[in-house]
mmCIF file of C-alpha atoms in Angstrom:
data_model
loop_
_atom_site.group_PDB
_atom_site.id
_atom_site.type_symbol
_atom_site.label_atom_id
_atom_site.label_comp_id
_atom_site.label_asym_id
_atom_site.label_seq_id
_atom_site.Cartn_x
_atom_site.Cartn_y
_atom_site.Cartn_z
ATOM 1 C CA UNK A 1 -69.009 198.138 -117.448
ATOM 2 C CA UNK A 2 -70.731 201.572 -117.037
ATOM 3 C CA UNK A 3 -69.290 204.810 -118.492
ATOM 4 C CA UNK A 4 -68.820 206.116 -114.963
ATOM 5 C CA UNK A 5 -66.343 203.250 -114.290
ATOM 6 C CA UNK A 6 -64.055 204.838 -116.878
ATOM 7 C CA UNK A 7 -63.656 208.015 -114.757
ATOM 8 C CA UNK A 8 -63.205 206.079 -111.562
ATOM 9 C CA UNK A 9 -60.646 203.557 -112.818
ATOM 10 C CA UNK A 10 -57.420 205.434 -111.765
ATOM 11 C CA UNK A 11 -57.193 204.441 -108.153
ATOM 12 C CA UNK A 12 -57.912 200.823 -109.102
ATOM 13 C CA UNK A 13 -55.396 200.564 -111.927
ATOM 14 C CA UNK A 14 -52.252 200.658 -110.048
ATOM 15 C CA UNK A 15 -53.021 197.820 -107.633
ATOM 16 C CA UNK A 16 -54.299 195.709 -110.462
ATOM 17 C CA UNK A 17 -51.131 195.987 -112.423
ATOM 18 C CA UNK A 18 -48.625 195.824 -109.542
ATOM 19 C CA UNK A 19 -49.845 192.354 -108.462
ATOM 20 C CA UNK A 20 -49.178 190.869 -111.943
ATOM 21 C CA UNK A 21 -46.014 190.089 -113.918
ATOM 22 C CA UNK A 22 -44.444 193.186 -115.358
ATOM 23 C CA UNK A 23 -45.491 193.779 -119.063
ATOM 24 C CA UNK A 24 -43.188 193.749 -122.019
ATOM 25 C CA UNK A 25 -43.313 196.201 -124.838
ATOM 26 C CA UNK A 26 -42.367 196.297 -128.514
ATOM 27 C CA UNK A 27 -43.022 198.698 -131.453
ATOM 28 C CA UNK A 28 -44.646 197.541 -134.595
ATOM 29 C CA UNK A 29 -43.979 199.532 -137.835
ATOM 30 C CA UNK A 30 -46.724 198.030 -139.910
ATOM 31 C CA UNK A 31 -50.251 196.584 -139.436
ATOM 32 C CA UNK A 32 -49.095 193.566 -141.339
ATOM 33 C CA UNK A 33 -46.602 192.839 -138.541
ATOM 34 C CA UNK A 34 -49.440 192.704 -136.048
ATOM 35 C CA UNK A 35 -51.656 190.826 -138.457
ATOM 36 C CA UNK A 36 -49.085 188.023 -138.823
ATOM 37 C CA UNK A 37 -48.754 187.848 -134.984
ATOM 38 C CA UNK A 38 -52.536 187.441 -134.849
ATOM 39 C CA UNK A 39 -52.763 190.653 -132.653
ATOM 40 C CA UNK A 40 -55.284 192.709 -134.690
ATOM 41 C CA UNK A 41 -58.215 190.730 -133.331
ATOM 42 C CA UNK A 42 -56.840 191.263 -129.812
ATOM 43 C CA UNK A 43 -56.645 195.007 -130.571
ATOM 44 C CA UNK A 44 -60.296 195.052 -131.565
ATOM 45 C CA UNK A 45 -61.166 192.962 -128.540
ATOM 46 C CA UNK A 46 -59.560 195.574 -126.207
ATOM 47 C CA UNK A 47 -61.269 198.496 -128.168
ATOM 48 C CA UNK A 48 -64.689 196.850 -127.670
ATOM 49 C CA UNK A 49 -64.005 196.332 -123.966
ATOM 50 C CA UNK A 50 -63.439 200.060 -123.347
ATOM 51 C CA UNK A 51 -66.480 201.742 -121.820
ATOM 52 C CA UNK A 52 -66.105 204.705 -124.040
ATOM 53 C CA UNK A 53 -67.258 202.695 -126.976
ATOM 54 C CA UNK A 54 -66.215 205.113 -129.687
ATOM 55 C CA UNK A 55 -65.395 204.229 -133.221
ATOM 56 C CA UNK A 56 -61.945 205.764 -133.248
ATOM 57 C CA UNK A 57 -60.222 203.054 -131.223
ATOM 58 C CA UNK A 58 -60.956 200.214 -133.832
ATOM 59 C CA UNK A 59 -58.341 198.589 -136.061
ATOM 60 C CA UNK A 60 -60.320 199.537 -139.099
ATOM 61 C CA UNK A 61 -60.558 203.221 -138.268
ATOM 62 C CA UNK A 62 -56.772 203.448 -137.448
ATOM 63 C CA UNK A 63 -55.654 201.316 -140.396
ATOM 64 C CA UNK A 64 -57.875 203.223 -142.878
ATOM 65 C CA UNK A 65 -56.695 206.541 -141.495
ATOM 66 C CA UNK A 66 -53.040 205.582 -141.850
ATOM 67 C CA UNK A 67 -53.430 204.320 -145.404
ATOM 68 C CA UNK A 68 -55.232 207.494 -146.418
ATOM 69 C CA UNK A 69 -53.272 210.195 -144.594
ATOM 70 C CA UNK A 70 -49.646 209.093 -144.108
ATOM 71 C CA UNK A 71 -47.045 211.329 -145.777
ATOM 72 C CA UNK A 72 -43.900 210.097 -147.494
ATOM 73 C CA UNK A 73 -42.366 213.274 -149.026
ATOM 74 C CA UNK A 74 -38.874 214.773 -149.294
ATOM 75 C CA UNK A 75 -39.136 217.007 -146.196
ATOM 76 C CA UNK A 76 -41.991 215.286 -144.206
ATOM 77 C CA UNK A 77 -41.866 211.487 -143.618
ATOM 78 C CA UNK A 78 -44.371 209.634 -141.411
ATOM 79 C CA UNK A 79 -43.467 206.331 -139.847
ATOM 80 C CA UNK A 80 -46.023 204.023 -138.135
ATOM 81 C CA UNK A 81 -45.149 203.471 -134.470
ATOM 82 C CA UNK A 82 -47.634 201.080 -132.783
ATOM 83 C CA UNK A 83 -46.456 200.745 -129.140
ATOM 84 C CA UNK A 84 -47.668 197.313 -128.029
ATOM 85 C CA UNK A 85 -47.776 196.137 -124.406
ATOM 86 C CA UNK A 86 -47.737 192.348 -123.842
ATOM 87 C CA UNK A 87 -48.095 190.079 -120.813
ATOM 88 C CA UNK A 88 -47.873 186.282 -121.047
ATOM 89 C CA UNK A 89 -47.710 186.472 -124.849
ATOM 90 C CA UNK A 90 -51.129 188.353 -124.819
ATOM 91 C CA UNK A 91 -51.753 191.909 -125.923
ATOM 92 C CA UNK A 92 -53.055 194.013 -122.957
ATOM 93 C CA UNK A 93 -52.740 197.411 -124.574
ATOM 94 C CA UNK A 94 -51.655 199.427 -127.519
ATOM 95 C CA UNK A 95 -50.831 203.082 -128.161
ATOM 96 C CA UNK A 96 -51.388 203.714 -131.907
ATOM 97 C CA UNK A 97 -48.832 206.278 -132.718
ATOM 98 C CA UNK A 98 -46.867 207.567 -135.731
ATOM 99 C CA UNK A 99 -43.628 209.620 -135.883
ATOM 100 C CA UNK A 100 -43.085 212.537 -138.224
ATOM 101 C CA UNK A 101 -39.538 213.415 -139.164
ATOM 102 C CA UNK A 102 -38.942 216.917 -140.723
ATOM 103 C CA UNK A 103 -35.772 217.622 -142.565
ATOM 104 C CA UNK A 104 -33.653 216.438 -145.449
ATOM 105 C CA UNK A 105 -33.133 212.788 -146.165
ATOM 106 C CA UNK A 106 -30.721 211.494 -143.554
ATOM 107 C CA UNK A 107 -30.573 214.883 -141.789
ATOM 108 C CA UNK A 108 -33.574 214.969 -139.377
ATOM 109 C CA UNK A 109 -34.176 218.479 -137.908
ATOM 110 C CA UNK A 110 -37.377 217.857 -135.892
ATOM 111 C CA UNK A 111 -39.338 214.861 -134.844
ATOM 112 C CA UNK A 112 -42.986 214.814 -133.687
ATOM 113 C CA UNK A 113 -44.889 211.852 -132.232
ATOM 114 C CA UNK A 114 -48.701 211.812 -132.507
ATOM 115 C CA UNK A 115 -51.518 209.374 -132.176
ATOM 116 C CA UNK A 116 -53.148 207.965 -135.310
ATOM 117 C CA UNK A 117 -56.062 210.101 -136.214
ATOM 118 C CA UNK A 118 -54.107 213.411 -135.966
ATOM 119 C CA UNK A 119 -56.433 215.272 -138.324
ATOM 120 C CA UNK A 120 -58.245 218.523 -137.721
ATOM 121 C CA UNK A 121 -61.804 217.131 -137.231
ATOM 122 C CA UNK A 122 -62.342 213.544 -138.479
ATOM 123 C CA UNK A 123 -61.040 211.697 -135.514
ATOM 124 C CA UNK A 124 -62.693 213.292 -132.481
ATOM 125 C CA UNK A 125 -60.952 211.190 -129.746
ATOM 126 C CA UNK A 126 -57.646 209.484 -129.265
ATOM 127 C CA UNK A 127 -56.550 207.456 -126.325
ATOM 128 C CA UNK A 128 -54.517 204.338 -125.195
ATOM 129 C CA UNK A 129 -56.461 201.179 -126.035
ATOM 130 C CA UNK A 130 -56.752 198.839 -123.155
ATOM 131 C CA UNK A 131 -59.011 197.623 -120.288
ATOM 132 C CA UNK A 132 -60.071 200.395 -117.907
ATOM 133 C CA UNK A 133 -58.044 198.882 -115.044
ATOM 134 C CA UNK A 134 -54.867 199.034 -117.070
ATOM 135 C CA UNK A 135 -55.093 202.575 -118.233
ATOM 136 C CA UNK A 136 -52.692 204.082 -115.633
ATOM 137 C CA UNK A 137 -50.106 201.405 -116.363
ATOM 138 C CA UNK A 138 -50.403 201.877 -120.099
ATOM 139 C CA UNK A 139 -50.081 205.722 -119.789
ATOM 140 C CA UNK A 140 -47.101 205.355 -117.590
ATOM 141 C CA UNK A 141 -45.334 203.090 -120.184
ATOM 142 C CA UNK A 142 -46.269 205.517 -122.912
ATOM 143 C CA UNK A 143 -44.861 208.503 -121.017
ATOM 144 C CA UNK A 144 -41.654 206.681 -120.127
ATOM 145 C CA UNK A 145 -41.188 205.712 -123.699
ATOM 146 C CA UNK A 146 -41.631 209.381 -124.896
ATOM 147 C CA UNK A 147 -39.287 210.543 -122.094
ATOM 148 C CA UNK A 148 -36.473 208.474 -123.653
ATOM 149 C CA UNK A 149 -36.149 211.214 -126.259
ATOM 150 C CA UNK A 150 -33.790 213.504 -124.403
ATOM 151 C CA UNK A 151 -31.899 215.328 -127.160
ATOM 152 C CA UNK A 152 -32.724 217.530 -130.120
ATOM 153 C CA UNK A 153 -36.104 218.996 -131.118
ATOM 154 C CA UNK A 154 -38.738 216.380 -130.255
ATOM 155 C CA UNK A 155 -42.189 216.534 -128.845
ATOM 156 C CA UNK A 156 -45.279 214.388 -128.679
ATOM 157 C CA UNK A 157 -49.037 214.734 -128.068
ATOM 158 C CA UNK A 158 -50.578 212.755 -125.189
ATOM 159 C CA UNK A 159 -54.355 212.515 -125.648
ATOM 160 C CA UNK A 160 -57.493 211.327 -123.890
ATOM 161 C CA UNK A 161 -56.475 211.616 -120.218
ATOM 162 C CA UNK A 162 -59.050 212.148 -117.538
ATOM 163 C CA UNK A 163 -58.398 214.755 -114.715
ATOM 164 C CA UNK A 164 -57.396 212.002 -112.344
ATOM 165 C CA UNK A 165 -55.135 210.384 -114.888
ATOM 166 C CA UNK A 166 -53.363 213.726 -115.527
ATOM 167 C CA UNK A 167 -52.887 214.109 -111.854
ATOM 168 C CA UNK A 168 -51.404 210.663 -111.612
ATOM 169 C CA UNK A 169 -49.086 211.146 -114.619
ATOM 170 C CA UNK A 170 -45.316 211.523 -113.819
ATOM 171 C CA UNK A 171 -43.990 214.384 -115.908
ATOM 172 C CA UNK A 172 -40.773 214.819 -113.822
ATOM 173 C CA UNK A 173 -38.630 213.188 -116.489
ATOM 174 C CA UNK A 174 -40.032 215.280 -119.286
ATOM 175 C CA UNK A 175 -38.155 218.472 -120.271
ATOM 176 C CA UNK A 176 -41.173 220.358 -121.674
ATOM 177 C CA UNK A 177 -44.905 220.085 -120.738
ATOM 178 C CA UNK A 178 -47.786 222.226 -121.900
ATOM 179 C CA UNK A 179 -51.343 221.388 -120.943
ATOM 180 C CA UNK A 180 -54.124 221.976 -123.525
ATOM 181 C CA UNK A 181 -57.737 222.927 -122.868
ATOM 182 C CA UNK A 182 -60.086 220.077 -122.045
ATOM 183 C CA UNK A 183 -62.406 218.455 -124.563
ATOM 184 C CA UNK A 184 -65.958 217.905 -123.449
ATOM 185 C CA UNK A 185 -67.910 214.773 -124.390
ATOM 186 C CA UNK A 186 -71.739 214.447 -123.859
ATOM 187 C CA UNK A 187 -73.498 211.122 -123.328
ATOM 188 C CA UNK A 188 -77.187 210.180 -122.904
ATOM 189 C CA UNK A 189 -78.065 207.146 -120.811
ATOM 190 C CA UNK A 190 -81.123 205.418 -122.278
ATOM 191 C CA UNK A 191 -84.013 203.936 -120.316
ATOM 192 C CA UNK A 192 -86.163 201.108 -121.485
ATOM 193 C CA UNK A 193 -88.620 203.243 -123.460
ATOM 194 C CA UNK A 194 -89.004 206.639 -125.077
ATOM 195 C CA UNK A 195 -91.795 207.840 -122.701
ATOM 196 C CA UNK A 196 -89.449 207.295 -119.693
ATOM 197 C CA UNK A 197 -86.713 209.157 -121.460
ATOM 198 C CA UNK A 198 -88.973 212.107 -122.380
ATOM 199 C CA UNK A 199 -90.322 212.660 -118.887
ATOM 200 C CA UNK A 200 -86.761 213.365 -117.591
ATOM 201 C CA UNK A 201 -86.059 215.956 -120.196
ATOM 202 C CA UNK A 202 -85.767 219.653 -119.375
ATOM 203 C CA UNK A 203 -88.817 221.833 -120.100
ATOM 204 C CA UNK A 204 -87.181 223.665 -122.992
ATOM 205 C CA UNK A 205 -86.395 220.600 -125.043
ATOM 206 C CA UNK A 206 -89.875 219.218 -124.314
ATOM 207 C CA UNK A 207 -91.415 222.373 -125.767
ATOM 208 C CA UNK A 208 -88.959 222.242 -128.615
ATOM 209 C CA UNK A 209 -89.988 218.703 -129.498
ATOM 210 C CA UNK A 210 -93.621 219.482 -129.260
ATOM 211 C CA UNK A 211 -93.150 222.469 -131.602
ATOM 212 C CA UNK A 212 -91.162 220.330 -134.118
ATOM 213 C CA UNK A 213 -93.809 217.667 -134.465
ATOM 214 C CA UNK A 214 -96.801 220.072 -134.288
ATOM 215 C CA UNK A 215 -95.303 222.364 -137.056
ATOM 216 C CA UNK A 216 -94.876 219.307 -139.284
ATOM 217 C CA UNK A 217 -98.388 218.135 -138.604
ATOM 218 C CA UNK A 218 -99.861 221.612 -139.292
ATOM 219 C CA UNK A 219 -98.026 221.568 -142.696
ATOM 220 C CA UNK A 220 -99.264 218.103 -143.587
ATOM 221 C CA UNK A 221 -95.696 216.622 -143.357
ATOM 222 C CA UNK A 222 -95.261 213.148 -141.926
ATOM 223 C CA UNK A 223 -91.791 212.318 -140.589
ATOM 224 C CA UNK A 224 -90.207 208.987 -140.902
ATOM 225 C CA UNK A 225 -86.770 207.549 -140.159
ATOM 226 C CA UNK A 226 -84.719 205.393 -142.628
ATOM 227 C CA UNK A 227 -81.641 203.677 -141.212
ATOM 228 C CA UNK A 228 -79.142 202.914 -143.972
ATOM 229 C CA UNK A 229 -76.475 200.264 -143.145
ATOM 230 C CA UNK A 230 -75.677 198.954 -146.679
ATOM 231 C CA UNK A 231 -72.307 200.294 -147.734
ATOM 232 C CA UNK A 232 -73.054 200.908 -151.497
ATOM 233 C CA UNK A 233 -76.432 202.636 -150.636
ATOM 234 C CA UNK A 234 -74.757 204.637 -147.827
ATOM 235 C CA UNK A 235 -72.077 205.876 -150.101
ATOM 236 C CA UNK A 236 -74.591 206.919 -152.704
ATOM 237 C CA UNK A 237 -76.607 208.807 -150.154
ATOM 238 C CA UNK A 238 -73.564 210.541 -148.836
ATOM 239 C CA UNK A 239 -73.379 212.655 -151.997
ATOM 240 C CA UNK A 240 -76.487 214.557 -150.940
ATOM 241 C CA UNK A 241 -75.061 214.643 -147.362
ATOM 242 C CA UNK A 242 -71.909 216.380 -148.638
ATOM 243 C CA UNK A 243 -73.924 218.908 -150.666
ATOM 244 C CA UNK A 244 -76.007 219.890 -147.631
ATOM 245 C CA UNK A 245 -72.987 219.874 -145.277
ATOM 246 C CA UNK A 246 -71.334 222.358 -147.709
ATOM 247 C CA UNK A 247 -74.369 224.599 -147.883
ATOM 248 C CA UNK A 248 -74.413 224.755 -144.007
ATOM 249 C CA UNK A 249 -70.828 226.057 -144.042
ATOM 250 C CA UNK A 250 -71.872 228.775 -146.574
ATOM 251 C CA UNK A 251 -74.730 229.998 -144.337
ATOM 252 C CA UNK A 252 -73.398 233.262 -142.841
ATOM 253 C CA UNK A 253 -76.691 233.903 -140.941
ATOM 254 C CA UNK A 254 -75.969 231.353 -138.200
ATOM 255 C CA UNK A 255 -73.189 229.865 -136.153
ATOM 256 C CA UNK A 256 -70.335 229.063 -138.441
ATOM 257 C CA UNK A 257 -69.708 225.353 -139.302
ATOM 258 C CA UNK A 258 -66.777 224.479 -141.518
ATOM 259 C CA UNK A 259 -67.137 222.233 -144.443
ATOM 260 C CA UNK A 260 -65.217 219.206 -143.037
ATOM 261 C CA UNK A 261 -65.567 217.234 -146.269
ATOM 262 C CA UNK A 262 -64.415 219.882 -148.809
ATOM 263 C CA UNK A 263 -61.256 217.826 -149.239
ATOM 264 C CA UNK A 264 -61.993 214.762 -151.415
ATOM 265 C CA UNK A 265 -59.497 212.813 -149.304
ATOM 266 C CA UNK A 266 -61.857 213.139 -146.356
ATOM 267 C CA UNK A 267 -64.849 211.874 -148.407
ATOM 268 C CA UNK A 268 -62.862 208.896 -149.647
ATOM 269 C CA UNK A 269 -61.899 208.100 -146.018
ATOM 270 C CA UNK A 270 -65.558 207.885 -145.068
ATOM 271 C CA UNK A 271 -66.286 205.720 -148.142
ATOM 272 C CA UNK A 272 -63.422 203.341 -147.028
ATOM 273 C CA UNK A 273 -64.857 203.227 -143.454
ATOM 274 C CA UNK A 274 -68.182 202.205 -144.778
ATOM 275 C CA UNK A 275 -66.776 199.377 -146.763
ATOM 276 C CA UNK A 276 -65.316 197.837 -143.626
ATOM 277 C CA UNK A 277 -67.682 198.869 -140.883
ATOM 278 C CA UNK A 278 -71.157 198.539 -142.548
ATOM 279 C CA UNK A 279 -70.980 194.743 -143.057
ATOM 280 C CA UNK A 280 -70.288 194.567 -139.235
ATOM 281 C CA UNK A 281 -73.315 196.651 -138.568
ATOM 282 C CA UNK A 282 -71.173 199.325 -136.944
ATOM 283 C CA UNK A 283 -71.768 202.193 -139.313
ATOM 284 C CA UNK A 284 -75.216 203.750 -140.004
ATOM 285 C CA UNK A 285 -76.583 206.749 -141.937
ATOM 286 C CA UNK A 286 -79.801 208.058 -140.264
ATOM 287 C CA UNK A 287 -82.164 209.753 -142.807
ATOM 288 C CA UNK A 288 -85.088 211.836 -141.812
ATOM 289 C CA UNK A 289 -87.874 211.876 -144.429
ATOM 290 C CA UNK A 290 -90.842 214.183 -144.701
ATOM 291 C CA UNK A 291 -93.598 212.590 -146.797
ATOM 292 C CA UNK A 292 -90.839 210.275 -148.198
ATOM 293 C CA UNK A 293 -88.461 213.130 -149.150
ATOM 294 C CA UNK A 294 -84.988 213.116 -147.526
ATOM 295 C CA UNK A 295 -84.422 216.346 -145.541
ATOM 296 C CA UNK A 296 -81.712 215.548 -142.991
ATOM 297 C CA UNK A 297 -78.859 213.147 -142.290
ATOM 298 C CA UNK A 298 -76.712 212.125 -139.327
ATOM 299 C CA UNK A 299 -73.871 209.596 -139.480
ATOM 300 C CA UNK A 300 -73.608 207.187 -136.570
ATOM 301 C CA UNK A 301 -71.292 204.390 -135.357
ATOM 302 C CA UNK A 302 -72.361 201.517 -133.127
ATOM 303 C CA UNK A 303 -69.847 200.029 -130.737
ATOM 304 C CA UNK A 304 -70.857 197.661 -128.073
ATOM 305 C CA UNK A 305 -74.005 199.166 -126.356
ATOM 306 C CA UNK A 306 -73.338 202.769 -127.594
ATOM 307 C CA UNK A 307 -74.390 204.775 -130.639
ATOM 308 C CA UNK A 308 -71.852 207.520 -131.447
ATOM 309 C CA UNK A 309 -73.414 210.378 -133.403
ATOM 310 C CA UNK A 310 -71.013 211.884 -135.935
ATOM 311 C CA UNK A 311 -71.461 214.659 -138.512
ATOM 312 C CA UNK A 312 -74.736 215.840 -139.778
ATOM 313 C CA UNK A 313 -76.366 217.617 -142.758
ATOM 314 C CA UNK A 314 -79.771 218.989 -143.644
ATOM 315 C CA UNK A 315 -81.678 220.665 -146.464
ATOM 316 C CA UNK A 316 -81.812 224.362 -145.587
ATOM 317 C CA UNK A 317 -85.216 224.791 -147.303
ATOM 318 C CA UNK A 318 -86.736 222.840 -144.427
ATOM 319 C CA UNK A 319 -84.789 224.477 -141.541
ATOM 320 C CA UNK A 320 -87.815 226.302 -140.228
ATOM 321 C CA UNK A 321 -89.105 222.950 -139.097
ATOM 322 C CA UNK A 322 -85.980 222.265 -136.930
ATOM 323 C CA UNK A 323 -85.505 218.970 -138.810
ATOM 324 C CA UNK A 324 -82.170 218.184 -136.934
ATOM 325 C CA UNK A 325 -83.966 218.254 -133.591
ATOM 326 C CA UNK A 326 -86.623 215.908 -134.964
ATOM 327 C CA UNK A 327 -84.007 213.575 -136.438
ATOM 328 C CA UNK A 328 -82.153 213.287 -133.160
ATOM 329 C CA UNK A 329 -85.337 212.464 -131.390
ATOM 330 C CA UNK A 330 -86.149 209.757 -133.969
ATOM 331 C CA UNK A 331 -82.642 208.419 -133.656
ATOM 332 C CA UNK A 332 -82.910 208.201 -129.917
ATOM 333 C CA UNK A 333 -86.196 206.300 -130.230
ATOM 334 C CA UNK A 334 -84.426 203.838 -132.632
ATOM 335 C CA UNK A 335 -81.568 203.337 -130.214
ATOM 336 C CA UNK A 336 -83.991 202.606 -127.439
ATOM 337 C CA UNK A 337 -85.931 200.184 -129.559
ATOM 338 C CA UNK A 338 -82.701 198.470 -130.494
ATOM 339 C CA UNK A 339 -81.806 198.035 -126.804
ATOM 340 C CA UNK A 340 -78.760 200.298 -126.821
ATOM 341 C CA UNK A 341 -77.762 201.778 -123.525
ATOM 342 C CA UNK A 342 -76.146 205.059 -124.508
ATOM 343 C CA UNK A 343 -76.147 207.733 -127.215
ATOM 344 C CA UNK A 344 -72.920 209.622 -127.431
ATOM 345 C CA UNK A 345 -73.623 213.109 -128.685
ATOM 346 C CA UNK A 346 -69.962 213.667 -129.692
ATOM 347 C CA UNK A 347 -67.401 216.236 -128.597
ATOM 348 C CA UNK A 348 -67.730 220.037 -128.301
ATOM 349 C CA UNK A 349 -70.015 222.096 -126.033
ATOM 350 C CA UNK A 350 -73.022 223.511 -127.721
ATOM 351 C CA UNK A 351 -76.714 223.923 -126.935
ATOM 352 C CA UNK A 352 -77.808 221.190 -129.427
ATOM 353 C CA UNK A 353 -76.128 218.664 -127.026
ATOM 354 C CA UNK A 354 -76.518 220.248 -123.526
ATOM 355 C CA UNK A 355 -80.300 220.873 -124.005
ATOM 356 C CA UNK A 356 -80.790 217.041 -123.752
ATOM 357 C CA UNK A 357 -79.352 216.961 -120.254
ATOM 358 C CA UNK A 358 -76.487 214.479 -120.984
ATOM 359 C CA UNK A 359 -73.667 213.285 -118.721
ATOM 360 C CA UNK A 360 -70.487 215.395 -119.426
ATOM 361 C CA UNK A 361 -66.977 213.983 -119.325
ATOM 362 C CA UNK A 362 -63.830 215.947 -119.874
ATOM 363 C CA UNK A 363 -60.608 214.649 -121.481
ATOM 364 C CA UNK A 364 -57.273 216.377 -121.358
ATOM 365 C CA UNK A 365 -54.342 216.687 -123.894
ATOM 366 C CA UNK A 366 -50.833 217.834 -123.376
ATOM 367 C CA UNK A 367 -47.689 218.510 -125.410
ATOM 368 C CA UNK A 368 -44.487 216.973 -123.952
ATOM 369 C CA UNK A 369 -40.984 217.097 -125.323
ATOM 370 C CA UNK A 370 -37.285 217.786 -124.961
ATOM 371 C CA UNK A 371 -35.939 221.017 -123.516
ATOM 372 C CA UNK A 372 -34.978 222.058 -127.056
ATOM 373 C CA UNK A 373 -38.679 222.764 -127.569
ATOM 374 C CA UNK A 374 -38.172 225.840 -125.411
ATOM 375 C CA UNK A 375 -36.164 227.267 -128.383
ATOM 376 C CA UNK A 376 -39.207 226.805 -130.624
ATOM 377 C CA UNK A 377 -41.352 228.537 -127.927
ATOM 378 C CA UNK A 378 -38.898 231.445 -127.805
ATOM 379 C CA UNK A 379 -38.799 231.704 -131.541
ATOM 380 C CA UNK A 380 -42.607 231.768 -131.804
ATOM 381 C CA UNK A 381 -42.748 234.482 -128.986
ATOM 382 C CA UNK A 382 -40.150 236.598 -130.748
ATOM 383 C CA UNK A 383 -41.816 236.110 -134.156
ATOM 384 C CA UNK A 384 -45.156 237.311 -132.569
ATOM 385 C CA UNK A 385 -43.512 240.325 -131.054
ATOM 386 C CA UNK A 386 -41.748 241.274 -134.370
ATOM 387 C CA UNK A 387 -44.980 240.878 -136.308
ATOM 388 C CA UNK A 388 -46.813 243.154 -133.734
ATOM 389 C CA UNK A 389 -44.025 245.837 -133.975
ATOM 390 C CA UNK A 390 -44.270 245.764 -137.721
ATOM 391 C CA UNK A 391 -47.971 246.343 -137.656
ATOM 392 C CA UNK A 392 -47.484 249.217 -135.098
ATOM 393 C CA UNK A 393 -44.852 250.833 -137.388
ATOM 394 C CA UNK A 394 -47.203 250.396 -140.413
ATOM 395 C CA UNK A 395 -50.171 252.047 -138.612
ATOM 396 C CA UNK A 396 -47.895 255.057 -137.581
ATOM 397 C CA UNK A 397 -46.839 255.505 -141.245
ATOM 398 C CA UNK A 398 -50.383 255.548 -142.323
ATOM 399 C CA UNK A 399 -51.426 258.124 -139.670
ATOM 400 C CA UNK A 400 -48.442 260.391 -140.655
ATOM 401 C CA UNK A 401 -49.390 260.181 -144.337
#
């Protein structure tokens, strides 16, 4: 199935579902429960069938994330909430959720439902997991399930909807809805060889590539690509990756990039991902070498026919050679040689992605909840006005003094 089919599946989904037996749902509160029911393999089968082919849908990503980031404190308690949809004793979809309860033990004050991967930056996309033709039905079931919370302070995040799917969503039974700004995703379709790919590039990126390779040649530097797929070796190489990633965050002379791996918990999370995904050939570390010396890294995940490019790092002493551009070019060559069909340049609009002329897709998120959420909205508005008033009074006192 092509990536375009994902965006065009909305009209097809309703007719596909309506002609079949109505699905049944249940909630699993542990991965072991699904494992004993032999449903984890079905989960991964569905994840691999999705044309998005991102790593964030897999069992291993979600299970590792939950084990690493769940909270079980006095005031904050997370509970796994895997919404499973079955038909004829077969898993046809899953919404990997967890519910956070805030309050004292036995006295819940606020409840918040999110998808697994609710971190600041590590998990870049979250969505229902199912076949493309079942997406509308799964999303409708998800929204109906969330709408059952009619009392108190409760809200949920819905993630990964296309524009057509948002338009088809039924929010009539939901007390509170707030749409969020869309997230952009950029994807390169790969031809049979590098020369065919390069001829279709825009003039500016062609000139940039020519400059990259010529500057290296004039300096006597020979580029080469090393692809690391062995988990222990990858983890060892990641130490240098983290150092360079942190240096990039400290560079005030360019566009600011946070140090996403400053927290040790985030580094441990990637190590655990490598242990599970490297043996399957699904996680790679791409290393650009100049005369045998490492100068840049890019993490990647392979799912189906797609390479998803994740975070990067580079040695700033070689930045004048635009090593990241050279690395991306070498990675694209590698993907073509290995008969992959797509390279996903990840989320977020910036020139390092758009200059390659990729296909752009947009996904929408929303907050939905009970009408009690309006009280929180009112409180936040009043708090903002009071803070502004205090700042104004403070500035007046300074002027008078």
